[in-house]
Amino acid sequence: MTERTERTDWAGLRDRRLSEPGTAEAYDAARLAFELDRAVRQMRLNELEEAAADLRDPALVLARSVTDTGERVSFDEVLAAFGQTRESLSAIPDDE
C-alpha cells in the first residue's frame, strides 16, 4: 500500500467514523477537553511562576538578615582594598 493510499484510507475511515451517530459530538467534546486542559496547565504554570517571583524578594531579605553582621564598610575603604582612591578614579577618562 502506498503512502497516498494509506492517507486516503485513513481519511475515509475518519469520515466514516465521524458519520456515525454521536461521534461528531464526542469528537468535539474530546477536542474541547484537550484545549481546556492545555489552558488550565498554562494557567497553573503562570501561577507557579508568579509565586516563585513573589518569593524571591522575601527569600533575599531573609538571607541578608541572617548573614548580616552589622558591619558597614565605607566607599573609601572599598577603594583602598583595591588600591584606589577617589582622586585616582577621577583621573580615569570617561568613555564617550
PDB file of N, CA and C in Angstrom:
ATOM      1  N   MET A   1       0.852  -1.183   0.000  1.00  0.00           N
ATOM      2  CA  MET A   1       0.000   0.000   0.000  1.00  0.00           C
ATOM      3  C   MET A   1       0.895   1.242   0.000  1.00  0.00           C
ATOM      4  N   THR A   2       0.633   2.186  -0.846  1.00  0.00           N
ATOM      5  CA  THR A   2       1.452   3.391  -0.927  1.00  0.00           C
ATOM      6  C   THR A   2       1.034   4.374   0.154  1.00  0.00           C
ATOM      7  N   GLU A   3       1.899   5.378   0.331  1.00  0.00           N
ATOM      8  CA  GLU A   3       1.611   6.390   1.354  1.00  0.00           C
ATOM      9  C   GLU A   3       0.324   7.142   1.033  1.00  0.00           C
ATOM     10  N   ARG A   4       0.118   7.453  -0.228  1.00  0.00           N
ATOM     11  CA  ARG A   4      -1.092   8.178  -0.638  1.00  0.00           C
ATOM     12  C   ARG A   4      -2.335   7.347  -0.365  1.00  0.00           C
ATOM     13  N   THR A   5      -2.274   6.044  -0.641  1.00  0.00           N
ATOM     14  CA  THR A   5      -3.410   5.162  -0.391  1.00  0.00           C
ATOM     15  C   THR A   5      -3.693   5.068   1.100  1.00  0.00           C
ATOM     16  N   GLU A   6      -2.612   5.004   1.912  1.00  0.00           N
ATOM     17  CA  GLU A   6      -2.795   4.943   3.365  1.00  0.00           C
ATOM     18  C   GLU A   6      -3.487   6.202   3.868  1.00  0.00           C
ATOM     19  N   ARG A   7      -3.102   7.347   3.355  1.00  0.00           N
ATOM     20  CA  ARG A   7      -3.745   8.604   3.773  1.00  0.00           C
ATOM     21  C   ARG A   7      -5.203   8.617   3.351  1.00  0.00           C
ATOM     22  N   THR A   8      -5.458   8.170   2.139  1.00  0.00           N
ATOM     23  CA  THR A   8      -6.829   8.133   1.644  1.00  0.00           C
ATOM     24  C   THR A   8      -7.668   7.201   2.496  1.00  0.00           C
ATOM     25  N   ASP A   9      -7.119   6.058   2.817  1.00  0.00           N
ATOM     26  CA  ASP A   9      -7.848   5.108   3.660  1.00  0.00           C
ATOM     27  C   ASP A   9      -8.088   5.690   5.046  1.00  0.00           C
ATOM     28  N   TRP A  10      -7.084   6.378   5.596  1.00  0.00           N
ATOM     29  CA  TRP A  10      -7.237   6.977   6.918  1.00  0.00           C
ATOM     30  C   TRP A  10      -8.321   8.054   6.891  1.00  0.00           C
ATOM     31  N   ALA A  11      -8.287   8.888   5.867  1.00  0.00           N
ATOM     32  CA  ALA A  11      -9.295   9.944   5.751  1.00  0.00           C
ATOM     33  C   ALA A  11     -10.677   9.338   5.578  1.00  0.00           C
ATOM     34  N   GLY A  12     -10.772   8.286   4.771  1.00  0.00           N
ATOM     35  CA  GLY A  12     -12.060   7.620   4.585  1.00  0.00           C
ATOM     36  C   GLY A  12     -12.561   6.991   5.869  1.00  0.00           C
ATOM     37  N   LEU A  13     -11.648   6.349   6.593  1.00  0.00           N
ATOM     38  CA  LEU A  13     -12.021   5.739   7.874  1.00  0.00           C
ATOM     39  C   LEU A  13     -12.507   6.805   8.854  1.00  0.00           C
ATOM     40  N   ARG A  14     -11.782   7.935   8.905  1.00  0.00           N
ATOM     41  CA  ARG A  14     -12.173   9.021   9.804  1.00  0.00           C
ATOM     42  C   ARG A  14     -13.550   9.564   9.423  1.00  0.00           C
ATOM     43  N   ASP A  15     -13.760   9.773   8.132  1.00  0.00           N
ATOM     44  CA  ASP A  15     -15.054  10.290   7.672  1.00  0.00           C
ATOM     45  C   ASP A  15     -16.189   9.324   8.002  1.00  0.00           C
ATOM     46  N   ARG A  16     -15.947   8.021   7.775  1.00  0.00           N
ATOM     47  CA  ARG A  16     -16.986   7.028   8.106  1.00  0.00           C
ATOM     48  C   ARG A  16     -17.258   7.012   9.603  1.00  0.00           C
ATOM     49  N   ARG A  17     -16.187   7.097  10.388  1.00  0.00           N
ATOM     50  CA  ARG A  17     -16.347   7.062  11.855  1.00  0.00           C
ATOM     51  C   ARG A  17     -17.127   8.287  12.341  1.00  0.00           C
ATOM     52  N   LEU A  18     -16.788   9.469  11.814  1.00  0.00           N
ATOM     53  CA  LEU A  18     -17.461  10.697  12.242  1.00  0.00           C
ATOM     54  C   LEU A  18     -18.904  10.772  11.755  1.00  0.00           C
ATOM     55  N   SER A  19     -19.245   9.974  10.757  1.00  0.00           N
ATOM     56  CA  SER A  19     -20.623   9.991  10.270  1.00  0.00           C
ATOM     57  C   SER A  19     -21.546   9.134  11.142  1.00  0.00           C
ATOM     58  N   GLU A  20     -20.977   8.340  12.036  1.00  0.00           N
ATOM     59  CA  GLU A  20     -21.803   7.525  12.928  1.00  0.00           C
ATOM     60  C   GLU A  20     -22.501   8.431  13.935  1.00  0.00           C
ATOM     61  N   PRO A  21     -23.694   8.054  14.387  1.00  0.00           N
ATOM     62  CA  PRO A  21     -24.457   8.902  15.314  1.00  0.00           C
ATOM     63  C   PRO A  21     -23.687   9.167  16.621  1.00  0.00           C
ATOM     64  N   GLY A  22     -23.597  10.430  16.983  1.00  0.00           N
ATOM     65  CA  GLY A  22     -22.984  10.826  18.252  1.00  0.00           C
ATOM     66  C   GLY A  22     -21.474  10.953  18.218  1.00  0.00           C
ATOM     67  N   THR A  23     -20.849  10.484  17.165  1.00  0.00           N
ATOM     68  CA  THR A  23     -19.389  10.507  17.104  1.00  0.00           C
ATOM     69  C   THR A  23     -18.850  11.918  16.937  1.00  0.00           C
ATOM     70  N   ALA A  24     -19.487  12.711  16.093  1.00  0.00           N
ATOM     71  CA  ALA A  24     -19.010  14.082  15.883  1.00  0.00           C
ATOM     72  C   ALA A  24     -19.076  14.876  17.180  1.00  0.00           C
ATOM     73  N   GLU A  25     -20.137  14.679  17.942  1.00  0.00           N
ATOM     74  CA  GLU A  25     -20.256  15.382  19.226  1.00  0.00           C
ATOM     75  C   GLU A  25     -19.180  14.908  20.205  1.00  0.00           C
ATOM     76  N   ALA A  26     -18.921  13.612  20.219  1.00  0.00           N
ATOM     77  CA  ALA A  26     -17.882  13.076  21.100  1.00  0.00           C
ATOM     78  C   ALA A  26     -16.509  13.609  20.690  1.00  0.00           C
ATOM     79  N   TYR A  27     -16.280  13.693  19.381  1.00  0.00           N
ATOM     80  CA  TYR A  27     -15.020  14.232  18.879  1.00  0.00           C
ATOM     81  C   TYR A  27     -14.864  15.693  19.308  1.00  0.00           C
ATOM     82  N   ASP A  28     -15.915  16.494  19.142  1.00  0.00           N
ATOM     83  CA  ASP A  28     -15.869  17.898  19.545  1.00  0.00           C
ATOM     84  C   ASP A  28     -15.648  18.034  21.044  1.00  0.00           C
ATOM     85  N   ALA A  29     -16.307  17.172  21.819  1.00  0.00           N
ATOM     86  CA  ALA A  29     -16.139  17.218  23.279  1.00  0.00           C
ATOM     87  C   ALA A  29     -14.703  16.878  23.663  1.00  0.00           C
ATOM     88  N   ALA A  30     -14.121  15.877  23.009  1.00  0.00           N
ATOM     89  CA  ALA A  30     -12.738  15.496  23.305  1.00  0.00           C
ATOM     90  C   ALA A  30     -11.771  16.614  22.928  1.00  0.00           C
ATOM     91  N   ARG A  31     -12.030  17.257  21.777  1.00  0.00           N
ATOM     92  CA  ARG A  31     -11.179  18.369  21.348  1.00  0.00           C
ATOM     93  C   ARG A  31     -11.260  19.531  22.330  1.00  0.00           C
ATOM     94  N   LEU A  32     -12.477  19.853  22.775  1.00  0.00           N
ATOM     95  CA  LEU A  32     -12.649  20.934  23.753  1.00  0.00           C
ATOM     96  C   LEU A  32     -11.983  20.592  25.077  1.00  0.00           C
ATOM     97  N   ALA A  33     -12.098  19.331  25.499  1.00  0.00           N
ATOM     98  CA  ALA A  33     -11.452  18.908  26.745  1.00  0.00           C
ATOM     99  C   ALA A  33      -9.937  19.042  26.642  1.00  0.00           C
ATOM    100  N   PHE A  34      -9.384  18.677  25.492  1.00  0.00           N
ATOM    101  CA  PHE A  34      -7.944  18.812  25.282  1.00  0.00           C
ATOM    102  C   PHE A  34      -7.525  20.278  25.352  1.00  0.00           C
ATOM    103  N   GLU A  35      -8.273  21.160  24.683  1.00  0.00           N
ATOM    104  CA  GLU A  35      -7.950  22.586  24.702  1.00  0.00           C
ATOM    105  C   GLU A  35      -8.092  23.173  26.101  1.00  0.00           C
ATOM    106  N   LEU A  36      -9.124  22.745  26.820  1.00  0.00           N
ATOM    107  CA  LEU A  36      -9.316  23.216  28.188  1.00  0.00           C
ATOM    108  C   LEU A  36      -8.166  22.763  29.077  1.00  0.00           C
ATOM    109  N   ASP A  37      -7.741  21.516  28.923  1.00  0.00           N
ATOM    110  CA  ASP A  37      -6.628  21.002  29.707  1.00  0.00           C
ATOM    111  C   ASP A  37      -5.355  21.805  29.436  1.00  0.00           C
ATOM    112  N   ARG A  38      -5.121  22.107  28.174  1.00  0.00           N
ATOM    113  CA  ARG A  38      -3.931  22.885  27.819  1.00  0.00           C
ATOM    114  C   ARG A  38      -4.001  24.273  28.453  1.00  0.00           C
ATOM    115  N   ALA A  39      -5.175  24.902  28.432  1.00  0.00           N
ATOM    116  CA  ALA A  39      -5.329  26.235  29.018  1.00  0.00           C
ATOM    117  C   ALA A  39      -5.139  26.199  30.532  1.00  0.00           C
ATOM    118  N   VAL A  40      -5.677  25.171  31.180  1.00  0.00           N
ATOM    119  CA  VAL A  40      -5.542  25.044  32.638  1.00  0.00           C
ATOM    120  C   VAL A  40      -4.083  24.817  33.013  1.00  0.00           C
ATOM    121  N   ARG A  41      -3.380  23.968  32.242  1.00  0.00           N
ATOM    122  CA  ARG A  41      -1.960  23.737  32.527  1.00  0.00           C
ATOM    123  C   ARG A  41      -1.165  25.029  32.396  1.00  0.00           C
ATOM    124  N   GLN A  42      -1.463  25.841  31.378  1.00  0.00           N
ATOM    125  CA  GLN A  42      -0.752  27.101  31.194  1.00  0.00           C
ATOM    126  C   GLN A  42      -1.057  28.068  32.337  1.00  0.00           C
ATOM    127  N   MET A  43      -2.310  28.109  32.779  1.00  0.00           N
ATOM    128  CA  MET A  43      -2.674  28.977  33.904  1.00  0.00           C
ATOM    129  C   MET A  43      -1.937  28.553  35.165  1.00  0.00           C
ATOM    130  N   ARG A  44      -1.863  27.254  35.416  1.00  0.00           N
ATOM    131  CA  ARG A  44      -1.151  26.761  36.599  1.00  0.00           C
ATOM    132  C   ARG A  44       0.324  27.093  36.528  1.00  0.00           C
ATOM    133  N   LEU A  45       0.924  26.944  35.348  1.00  0.00           N
ATOM    134  CA  LEU A  45       2.326  27.290  35.178  1.00  0.00           C
ATOM    135  C   LEU A  45       2.540  28.773  35.443  1.00  0.00           C
ATOM    136  N   ASN A  46       1.664  29.616  34.923  1.00  0.00           N
ATOM    137  CA  ASN A  46       1.771  31.056  35.166  1.00  0.00           C
ATOM    138  C   ASN A  46       1.660  31.378  36.651  1.00  0.00           C
ATOM    139  N   GLU A  47       0.736  30.707  37.351  1.00  0.00           N
ATOM    140  CA  GLU A  47       0.570  30.939  38.790  1.00  0.00           C
ATOM    141  C   GLU A  47       1.827  30.524  39.550  1.00  0.00           C
ATOM    142  N   LEU A  48       2.424  29.402  39.170  1.00  0.00           N
ATOM    143  CA  LEU A  48       3.655  28.952  39.831  1.00  0.00           C
ATOM    144  C   LEU A  48       4.807  29.918  39.583  1.00  0.00           C
ATOM    145  N   GLU A  49       4.912  30.427  38.351  1.00  0.00           N
ATOM    146  CA  GLU A  49       5.963  31.391  38.048  1.00  0.00           C
ATOM    147  C   GLU A  49       5.771  32.683  38.834  1.00  0.00           C
ATOM    148  N   GLU A  50       4.528  33.128  38.975  1.00  0.00           N
ATOM    149  CA  GLU A  50       4.247  34.341  39.757  1.00  0.00           C
ATOM    150  C   GLU A  50       4.571  34.112  41.231  1.00  0.00           C
ATOM    151  N   ALA A  51       4.210  32.948  41.752  1.00  0.00           N
ATOM    152  CA  ALA A  51       4.503  32.640  43.156  1.00  0.00           C
ATOM    153  C   ALA A  51       6.007  32.604  43.393  1.00  0.00           C
ATOM    154  N   ALA A  52       6.744  32.007  42.470  1.00  0.00           N
ATOM    155  CA  ALA A  52       8.201  31.958  42.608  1.00  0.00           C
ATOM    156  C   ALA A  52       8.787  33.366  42.590  1.00  0.00           C
ATOM    157  N   ALA A  53       8.279  34.213  41.696  1.00  0.00           N
ATOM    158  CA  ALA A  53       8.761  35.593  41.630  1.00  0.00           C
ATOM    159  C   ALA A  53       8.425  36.347  42.919  1.00  0.00           C
ATOM    160  N   ASP A  54       7.243  36.100  43.469  1.00  0.00           N
ATOM    161  CA  ASP A  54       6.833  36.757  44.710  1.00  0.00           C
ATOM    162  C   ASP A  54       7.690  36.329  45.892  1.00  0.00           C
ATOM    163  N   LEU A  55       8.242  35.123  45.850  1.00  0.00           N
ATOM    164  CA  LEU A  55       9.027  34.615  46.970  1.00  0.00           C
ATOM    165  C   LEU A  55      10.506  34.991  46.888  1.00  0.00           C
ATOM    166  N   ARG A  56      10.962  35.459  45.748  1.00  0.00           N
ATOM    167  CA  ARG A  56      12.382  35.781  45.609  1.00  0.00           C
ATOM    168  C   ARG A  56      12.806  36.924  46.527  1.00  0.00           C
ATOM    169  N   ASP A  57      12.042  38.003  46.567  1.00  0.00           N
ATOM    170  CA  ASP A  57      12.417  39.142  47.404  1.00  0.00           C
ATOM    171  C   ASP A  57      12.424  38.790  48.890  1.00  0.00           C
ATOM    172  N   PRO A  58      11.369  38.158  49.419  1.00  0.00           N
ATOM    173  CA  PRO A  58      11.430  37.785  50.837  1.00  0.00           C
ATOM    174  C   PRO A  58      12.580  36.818  51.145  1.00  0.00           C
ATOM    175  N   ALA A  59      12.887  35.927  50.217  1.00  0.00           N
ATOM    176  CA  ALA A  59      13.998  34.998  50.439  1.00  0.00           C
ATOM    177  C   ALA A  59      15.315  35.756  50.499  1.00  0.00           C
ATOM    178  N   LEU A  60      15.484  36.742  49.635  1.00  0.00           N
ATOM    179  CA  LEU A  60      16.701  37.553  49.657  1.00  0.00           C
ATOM    180  C   LEU A  60      16.807  38.349  50.947  1.00  0.00           C
ATOM    181  N   VAL A  61      15.697  38.942  51.366  1.00  0.00           N
ATOM    182  CA  VAL A  61      15.693  39.702  52.620  1.00  0.00           C
ATOM    183  C   VAL A  61      16.040  38.793  53.795  1.00  0.00           C
ATOM    184  N   LEU A  62      15.456  37.617  53.828  1.00  0.00           N
ATOM    185  CA  LEU A  62      15.745  36.675  54.911  1.00  0.00           C
ATOM    186  C   LEU A  62      17.208  36.264  54.908  1.00  0.00           C
ATOM    187  N   ALA A  63      17.745  35.949  53.742  1.00  0.00           N
ATOM    188  CA  ALA A  63      19.153  35.544  53.653  1.00  0.00           C
ATOM    189  C   ALA A  63      20.070  36.668  54.112  1.00  0.00           C
ATOM    190  N   ARG A  64      19.757  37.878  53.710  1.00  0.00           N
ATOM    191  CA  ARG A  64      20.600  39.005  54.122  1.00  0.00           C
ATOM    192  C   ARG A  64      20.485  39.279  55.617  1.00  0.00           C
ATOM    193  N   SER A  65      19.284  39.139  56.158  1.00  0.00           N
ATOM    194  CA  SER A  65      19.129  39.416  57.591  1.00  0.00           C
ATOM    195  C   SER A  65      19.833  38.351  58.429  1.00  0.00           C
ATOM    196  N   VAL A  66      19.870  37.129  57.960  1.00  0.00           N
ATOM    197  CA  VAL A  66      20.537  36.054  58.705  1.00  0.00           C
ATOM    198  C   VAL A  66      22.044  36.209  58.646  1.00  0.00           C
ATOM    199  N   THR A  67      22.571  36.673  57.513  1.00  0.00           N
ATOM    200  CA  THR A  67      24.020  36.755  57.345  1.00  0.00           C
ATOM    201  C   THR A  67      24.591  38.129  57.669  1.00  0.00           C
ATOM    202  N   ASP A  68      23.745  39.109  57.975  1.00  0.00           N
ATOM    203  CA  ASP A  68      24.222  40.468  58.251  1.00  0.00           C
ATOM    204  C   ASP A  68      24.892  40.514  59.621  1.00  0.00           C
ATOM    205  N   THR A  69      26.161  40.946  59.625  1.00  0.00           N
ATOM    206  CA  THR A  69      26.894  41.064  60.889  1.00  0.00           C
ATOM    207  C   THR A  69      26.762  42.456  61.488  1.00  0.00           C
ATOM    208  N   GLY A  70      26.184  43.376  60.738  1.00  0.00           N
ATOM    209  CA  GLY A  70      26.049  44.744  61.212  1.00  0.00           C
ATOM    210  C   GLY A  70      27.243  45.602  60.845  1.00  0.00           C
ATOM    211  N   GLU A  71      28.308  44.988  60.348  1.00  0.00           N
ATOM    212  CA  GLU A  71      29.493  45.741  59.958  1.00  0.00           C
ATOM    213  C   GLU A  71      29.232  46.462  58.642  1.00  0.00           C
ATOM    214  N   ARG A  72      29.589  47.735  58.594  1.00  0.00           N
ATOM    215  CA  ARG A  72      29.426  48.518  57.378  1.00  0.00           C
ATOM    216  C   ARG A  72      30.795  48.985  56.925  1.00  0.00           C
ATOM    217  N   VAL A  73      30.986  49.043  55.621  1.00  0.00           N
ATOM    218  CA  VAL A  73      32.272  49.434  55.046  1.00  0.00           C
ATOM    219  C   VAL A  73      32.038  50.669  54.197  1.00  0.00           C
ATOM    220  N   SER A  74      32.890  51.673  54.387  1.00  0.00           N
ATOM    221  CA  SER A  74      32.734  52.906  53.615  1.00  0.00           C
ATOM    222  C   SER A  74      33.274  52.706  52.203  1.00  0.00           C
ATOM    223  N   PHE A  75      32.881  53.602  51.312  1.00  0.00           N
ATOM    224  CA  PHE A  75      33.336  53.546  49.934  1.00  0.00           C
ATOM    225  C   PHE A  75      34.854  53.718  49.859  1.00  0.00           C
ATOM    226  N   ASP A  76      35.387  54.593  50.698  1.00  0.00           N
ATOM    227  CA  ASP A  76      36.833  54.815  50.712  1.00  0.00           C
ATOM    228  C   ASP A  76      37.583  53.554  51.132  1.00  0.00           C
ATOM    229  N   GLU A  77      37.030  52.776  52.065  1.00  0.00           N
ATOM    230  CA  GLU A  77      37.665  51.520  52.488  1.00  0.00           C
ATOM    231  C   GLU A  77      37.651  50.490  51.350  1.00  0.00           C
ATOM    232  N   VAL A  78      36.571  50.478  50.601  1.00  0.00           N
ATOM    233  CA  VAL A  78      36.493  49.560  49.452  1.00  0.00           C
ATOM    234  C   VAL A  78      37.526  49.959  48.404  1.00  0.00           C
ATOM    235  N   LEU A  79      37.614  51.266  48.119  1.00  0.00           N
ATOM    236  CA  LEU A  79      38.611  51.733  47.161  1.00  0.00           C
ATOM    237  C   LEU A  79      40.019  51.378  47.610  1.00  0.00           C
ATOM    238  N   ALA A  80      40.311  51.568  48.880  1.00  0.00           N
ATOM    239  CA  ALA A  80      41.638  51.252  49.414  1.00  0.00           C
ATOM    240  C   ALA A  80      41.944  49.762  49.281  1.00  0.00           C
ATOM    241  N   ALA A  81      40.948  48.917  49.449  1.00  0.00           N
ATOM    242  CA  ALA A  81      41.156  47.482  49.315  1.00  0.00           C
ATOM    243  C   ALA A  81      41.577  47.126  47.893  1.00  0.00           C
ATOM    244  N   PHE A  82      41.172  47.941  46.923  1.00  0.00           N
ATOM    245  CA  PHE A  82      41.548  47.702  45.527  1.00  0.00           C
ATOM    246  C   PHE A  82      42.698  48.610  45.082  1.00  0.00           C
ATOM    247  N   GLY A  83      43.316  49.289  46.051  1.00  0.00           N
ATOM    248  CA  GLY A  83      44.462  50.139  45.740  1.00  0.00           C
ATOM    249  C   GLY A  83      44.093  51.398  44.984  1.00  0.00           C
ATOM    250  N   GLN A  84      42.904  51.910  45.214  1.00  0.00           N
ATOM    251  CA  GLN A  84      42.432  53.104  44.519  1.00  0.00           C
ATOM    252  C   GLN A  84      42.035  54.167  45.542  1.00  0.00           C
ATOM    253  N   THR A  85      41.880  55.379  45.040  1.00  0.00           N
ATOM    254  CA  THR A  85      41.356  56.483  45.849  1.00  0.00           C
ATOM    255  C   THR A  85      40.320  57.207  45.007  1.00  0.00           C
ATOM    256  N   ARG A  86      39.601  58.120  45.608  1.00  0.00           N
ATOM    257  CA  ARG A  86      38.631  58.909  44.858  1.00  0.00           C
ATOM    258  C   ARG A  86      39.344  59.729  43.773  1.00  0.00           C
ATOM    259  N   GLU A  87      40.523  60.218  44.116  1.00  0.00           N
ATOM    260  CA  GLU A  87      41.295  61.015  43.158  1.00  0.00           C
ATOM    261  C   GLU A  87      41.735  60.159  41.970  1.00  0.00           C
ATOM    262  N   SER A  88      42.158  58.903  42.231  1.00  0.00           N
ATOM    263  CA  SER A  88      42.593  58.051  41.116  1.00  0.00           C
ATOM    264  C   SER A  88      41.412  57.690  40.215  1.00  0.00           C
ATOM    265  N   LEU A  89      40.236  57.572  40.791  1.00  0.00           N
ATOM    266  CA  LEU A  89      39.056  57.320  39.967  1.00  0.00           C
ATOM    267  C   LEU A  89      38.706  58.542  39.127  1.00  0.00           C
ATOM    268  N   SER A  90      38.864  59.727  39.709  1.00  0.00           N
ATOM    269  CA  SER A  90      38.558  60.962  38.975  1.00  0.00           C
ATOM    270  C   SER A  90      39.515  61.157  37.802  1.00  0.00           C
ATOM    271  N   ALA A  91      40.729  60.641  37.911  1.00  0.00           N
ATOM    272  CA  ALA A  91      41.719  60.808  36.857  1.00  0.00           C
ATOM    273  C   ALA A  91      41.470  59.903  35.655  1.00  0.00           C
ATOM    274  N   ILE A  92      40.627  58.903  35.814  1.00  0.00           N
ATOM    275  CA  ILE A  92      40.339  57.988  34.724  1.00  0.00           C
ATOM    276  C   ILE A  92      39.397  58.691  33.750  1.00  0.00           C
ATOM    277  N   PRO A  93      39.743  58.746  32.441  1.00  0.00           N
ATOM    278  CA  PRO A  93      38.869  59.436  31.492  1.00  0.00           C
ATOM    279  C   PRO A  93      37.565  58.649  31.273  1.00  0.00           C
ATOM    280  N   ASP A  94      36.486  59.393  31.087  1.00  0.00           N
ATOM    281  CA  ASP A  94      35.193  58.784  30.796  1.00  0.00           C
ATOM    282  C   ASP A  94      35.156  58.318  29.358  1.00  0.00           C
ATOM    283  N   ASP A  95      34.579  57.158  29.121  1.00  0.00           N
ATOM    284  CA  ASP A  95      34.402  56.682  27.744  1.00  0.00           C
ATOM    285  C   ASP A  95      33.205  57.399  27.149  1.00  0.00           C
ATOM    286  N   GLU A  96      33.349  57.825  25.927  1.00  0.00           N
ATOM    287  CA  GLU A  96      32.241  58.538  25.283  1.00  0.00           C
ATOM    288  C   GLU A  96      31.535  57.670  24.313  1.00  0.00           C
TER     289      GLU A  96
END
